[in-house]
Short mmCIF file of the C-alpha atoms (twelve columns), coordinates in Angstrom:
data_MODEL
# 
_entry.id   MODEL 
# 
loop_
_atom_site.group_PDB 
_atom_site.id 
_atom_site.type_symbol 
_atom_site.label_atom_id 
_atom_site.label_alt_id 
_atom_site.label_comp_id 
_atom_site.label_asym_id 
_atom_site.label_seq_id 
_atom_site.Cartn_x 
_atom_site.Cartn_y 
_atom_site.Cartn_z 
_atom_site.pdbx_PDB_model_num 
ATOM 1   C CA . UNK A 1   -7.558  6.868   3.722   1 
ATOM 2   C CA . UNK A 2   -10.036 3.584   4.070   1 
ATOM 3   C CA . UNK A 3   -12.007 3.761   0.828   1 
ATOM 4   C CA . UNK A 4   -13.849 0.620   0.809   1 
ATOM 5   C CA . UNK A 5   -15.441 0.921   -2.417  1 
ATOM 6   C CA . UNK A 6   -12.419 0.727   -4.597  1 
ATOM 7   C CA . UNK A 7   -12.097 -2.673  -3.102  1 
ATOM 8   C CA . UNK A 8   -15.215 -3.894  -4.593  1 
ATOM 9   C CA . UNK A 9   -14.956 -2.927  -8.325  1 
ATOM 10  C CA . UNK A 10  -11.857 -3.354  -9.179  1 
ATOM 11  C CA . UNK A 11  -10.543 -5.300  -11.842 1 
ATOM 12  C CA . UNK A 12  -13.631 -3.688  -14.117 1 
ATOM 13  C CA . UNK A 13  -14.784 -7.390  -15.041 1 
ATOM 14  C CA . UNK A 14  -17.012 -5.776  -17.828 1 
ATOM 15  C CA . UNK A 15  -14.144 -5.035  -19.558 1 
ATOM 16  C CA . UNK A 16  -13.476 -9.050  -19.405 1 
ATOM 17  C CA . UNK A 17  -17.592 -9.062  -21.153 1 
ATOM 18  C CA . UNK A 18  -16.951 -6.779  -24.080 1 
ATOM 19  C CA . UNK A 19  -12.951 -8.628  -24.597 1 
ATOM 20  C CA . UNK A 20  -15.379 -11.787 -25.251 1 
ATOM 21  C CA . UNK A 21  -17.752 -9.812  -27.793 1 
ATOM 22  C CA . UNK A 22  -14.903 -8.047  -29.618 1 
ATOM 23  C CA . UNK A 23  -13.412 -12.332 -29.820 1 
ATOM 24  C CA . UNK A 24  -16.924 -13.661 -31.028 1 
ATOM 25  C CA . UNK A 25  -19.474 -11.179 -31.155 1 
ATOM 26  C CA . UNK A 26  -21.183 -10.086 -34.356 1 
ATOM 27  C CA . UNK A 27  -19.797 -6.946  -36.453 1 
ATOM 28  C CA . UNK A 28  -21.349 -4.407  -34.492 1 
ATOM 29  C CA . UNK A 29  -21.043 -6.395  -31.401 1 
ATOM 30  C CA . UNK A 30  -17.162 -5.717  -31.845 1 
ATOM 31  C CA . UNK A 31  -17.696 -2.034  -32.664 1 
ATOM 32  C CA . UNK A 32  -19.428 -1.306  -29.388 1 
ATOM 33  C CA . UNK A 33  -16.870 -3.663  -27.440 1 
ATOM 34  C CA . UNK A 34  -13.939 -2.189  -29.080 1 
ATOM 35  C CA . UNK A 35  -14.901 1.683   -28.100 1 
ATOM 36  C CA . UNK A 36  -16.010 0.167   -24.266 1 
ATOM 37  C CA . UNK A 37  -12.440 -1.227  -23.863 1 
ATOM 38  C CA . UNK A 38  -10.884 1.545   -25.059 1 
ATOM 39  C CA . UNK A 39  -12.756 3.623   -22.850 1 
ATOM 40  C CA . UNK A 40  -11.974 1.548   -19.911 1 
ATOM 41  C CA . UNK A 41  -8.440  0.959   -20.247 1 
ATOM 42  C CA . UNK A 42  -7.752  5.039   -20.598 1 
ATOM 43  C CA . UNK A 43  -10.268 5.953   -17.791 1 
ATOM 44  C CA . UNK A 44  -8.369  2.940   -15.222 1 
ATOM 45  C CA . UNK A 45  -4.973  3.723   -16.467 1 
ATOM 46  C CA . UNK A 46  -4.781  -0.409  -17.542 1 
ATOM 47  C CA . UNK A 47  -1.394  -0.851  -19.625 1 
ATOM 48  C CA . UNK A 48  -1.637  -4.300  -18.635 1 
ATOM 49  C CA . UNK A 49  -4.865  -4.792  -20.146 1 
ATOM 50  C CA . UNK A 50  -3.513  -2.748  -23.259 1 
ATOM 51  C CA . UNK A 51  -0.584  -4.513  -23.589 1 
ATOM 52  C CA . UNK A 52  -2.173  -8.173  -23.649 1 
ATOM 53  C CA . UNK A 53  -4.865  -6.826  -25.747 1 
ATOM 54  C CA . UNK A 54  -2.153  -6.032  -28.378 1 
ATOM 55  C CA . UNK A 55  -0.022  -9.140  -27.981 1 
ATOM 56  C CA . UNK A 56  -3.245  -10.900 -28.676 1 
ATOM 57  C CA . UNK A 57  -3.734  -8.953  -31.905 1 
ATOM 58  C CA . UNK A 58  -7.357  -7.487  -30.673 1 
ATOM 59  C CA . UNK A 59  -5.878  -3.869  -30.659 1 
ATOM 60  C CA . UNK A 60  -3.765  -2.130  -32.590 1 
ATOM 61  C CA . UNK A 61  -0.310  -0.993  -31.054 1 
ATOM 62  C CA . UNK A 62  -0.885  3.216   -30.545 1 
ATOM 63  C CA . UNK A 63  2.452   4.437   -28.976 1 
ATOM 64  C CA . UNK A 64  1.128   7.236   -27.838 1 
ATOM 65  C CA . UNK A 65  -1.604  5.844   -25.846 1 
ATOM 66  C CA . UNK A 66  1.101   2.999   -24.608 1 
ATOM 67  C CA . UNK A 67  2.972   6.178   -22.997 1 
ATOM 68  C CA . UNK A 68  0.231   7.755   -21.761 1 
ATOM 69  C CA . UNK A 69  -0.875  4.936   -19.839 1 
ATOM 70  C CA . UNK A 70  2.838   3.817   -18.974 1 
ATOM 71  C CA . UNK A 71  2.947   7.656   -18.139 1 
ATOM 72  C CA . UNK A 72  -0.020  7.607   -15.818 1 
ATOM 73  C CA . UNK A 73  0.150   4.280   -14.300 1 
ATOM 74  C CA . UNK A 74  3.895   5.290   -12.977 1 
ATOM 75  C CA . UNK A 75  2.466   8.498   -11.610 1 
ATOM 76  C CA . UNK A 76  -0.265  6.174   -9.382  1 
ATOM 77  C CA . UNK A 77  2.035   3.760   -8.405  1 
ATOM 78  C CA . UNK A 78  4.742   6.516   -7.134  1 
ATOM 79  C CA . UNK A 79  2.014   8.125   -5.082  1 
ATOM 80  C CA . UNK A 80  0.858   4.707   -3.686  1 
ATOM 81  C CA . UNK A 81  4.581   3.893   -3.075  1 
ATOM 82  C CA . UNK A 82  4.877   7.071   -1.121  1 
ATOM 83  C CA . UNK A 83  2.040   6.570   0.934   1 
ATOM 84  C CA . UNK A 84  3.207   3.485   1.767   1 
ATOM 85  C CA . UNK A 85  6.317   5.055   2.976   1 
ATOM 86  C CA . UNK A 86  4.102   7.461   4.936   1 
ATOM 87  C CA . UNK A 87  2.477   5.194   6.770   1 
ATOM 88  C CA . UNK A 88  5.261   2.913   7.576   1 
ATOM 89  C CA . UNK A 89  7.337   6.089   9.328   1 
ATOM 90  C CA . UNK A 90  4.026   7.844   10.678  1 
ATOM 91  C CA . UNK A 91  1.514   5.901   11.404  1 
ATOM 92  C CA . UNK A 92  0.574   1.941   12.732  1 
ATOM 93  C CA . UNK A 93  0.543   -1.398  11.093  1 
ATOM 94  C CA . UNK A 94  -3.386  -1.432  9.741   1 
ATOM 95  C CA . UNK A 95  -2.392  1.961   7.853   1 
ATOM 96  C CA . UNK A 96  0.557   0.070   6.089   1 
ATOM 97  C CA . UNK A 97  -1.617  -2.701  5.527   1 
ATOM 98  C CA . UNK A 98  -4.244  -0.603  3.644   1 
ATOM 99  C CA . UNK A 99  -2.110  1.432   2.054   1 
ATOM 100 C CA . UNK A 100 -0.579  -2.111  0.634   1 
ATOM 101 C CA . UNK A 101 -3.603  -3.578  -0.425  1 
ATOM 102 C CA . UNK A 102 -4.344  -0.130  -2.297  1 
ATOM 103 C CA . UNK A 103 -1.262  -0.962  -4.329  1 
ATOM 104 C CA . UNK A 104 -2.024  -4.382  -5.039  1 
ATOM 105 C CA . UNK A 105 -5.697  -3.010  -5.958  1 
ATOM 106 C CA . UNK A 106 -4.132  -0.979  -8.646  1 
ATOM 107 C CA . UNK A 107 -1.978  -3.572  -10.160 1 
ATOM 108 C CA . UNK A 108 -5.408  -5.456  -10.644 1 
ATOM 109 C CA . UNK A 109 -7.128  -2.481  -11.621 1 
ATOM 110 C CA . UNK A 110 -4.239  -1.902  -14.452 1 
ATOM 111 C CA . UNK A 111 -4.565  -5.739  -15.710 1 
ATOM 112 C CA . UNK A 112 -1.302  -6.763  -14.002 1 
ATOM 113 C CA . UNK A 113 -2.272  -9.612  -12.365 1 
ATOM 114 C CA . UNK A 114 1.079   -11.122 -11.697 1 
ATOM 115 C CA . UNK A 115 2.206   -8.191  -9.641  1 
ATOM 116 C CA . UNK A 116 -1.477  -7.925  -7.985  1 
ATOM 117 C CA . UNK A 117 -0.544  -11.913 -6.672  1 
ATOM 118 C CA . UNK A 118 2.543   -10.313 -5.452  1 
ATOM 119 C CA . UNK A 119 1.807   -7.595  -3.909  1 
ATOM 120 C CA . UNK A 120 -1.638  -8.920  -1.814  1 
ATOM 121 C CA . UNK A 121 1.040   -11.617 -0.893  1 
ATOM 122 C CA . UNK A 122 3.601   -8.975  0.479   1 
# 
């Protein structure tokens, strides 16, 4: 289950780069940041992200995208949830633990950083 990696990159802080350039970059600057986010949010699932992005009026509201991501971010967490379950019934505390901080690596990941807190404090 250890998969160290996911550790390292997540929140996708380039994503935090091209939010700056679509706020104060040049025309085509904003292009090129816009279509990055975009891409970013849908391949990390980040409804967060999305949602704050729209509040802030630097993306337009797409309900169907909003569900998607709602959609696929529920689907993660579930799984996560049940592995946490998993290892709490089958297997030692350091399993739990990991299995925690994967779920508090995802709520960063998604651009929830208020449940992120939360759950690395759990």
């Amino acid at each position: 289950m250890s998969d160290g990696a996911v550790f390292a990159k997540k929140p996708e802080l380039a994503l935090a780069q091209h939010r700056f350039a679509l706020l104060n970059g040049t025309s085509e600057q904003k292009s090129a940041a816009l279509q990055k986010i975009l891409e970013g949010i849908k391949a990390d699932k980040m409804i967060g992200f999305y949602n704050r992005l729209v509040a802030e009026g630097l993306l337009q509201q797409d309900a169907k995208l909003a569900k998607e991501l709602e959609q696929a971010s529920a689907n993660e967490l579930a799984e996560l949830d049940k592995n946490i379950e998993v290892a709490k019934e089958e297997h030692g505390d350091l399993e739990q633990n990991e299995s925690s901080i994967h779920r508090a690596v995802f709520f960063a990941q998604i651009g929830e950083e208020d449940k992120a807190q939360t759950a690395y404090e759990e």
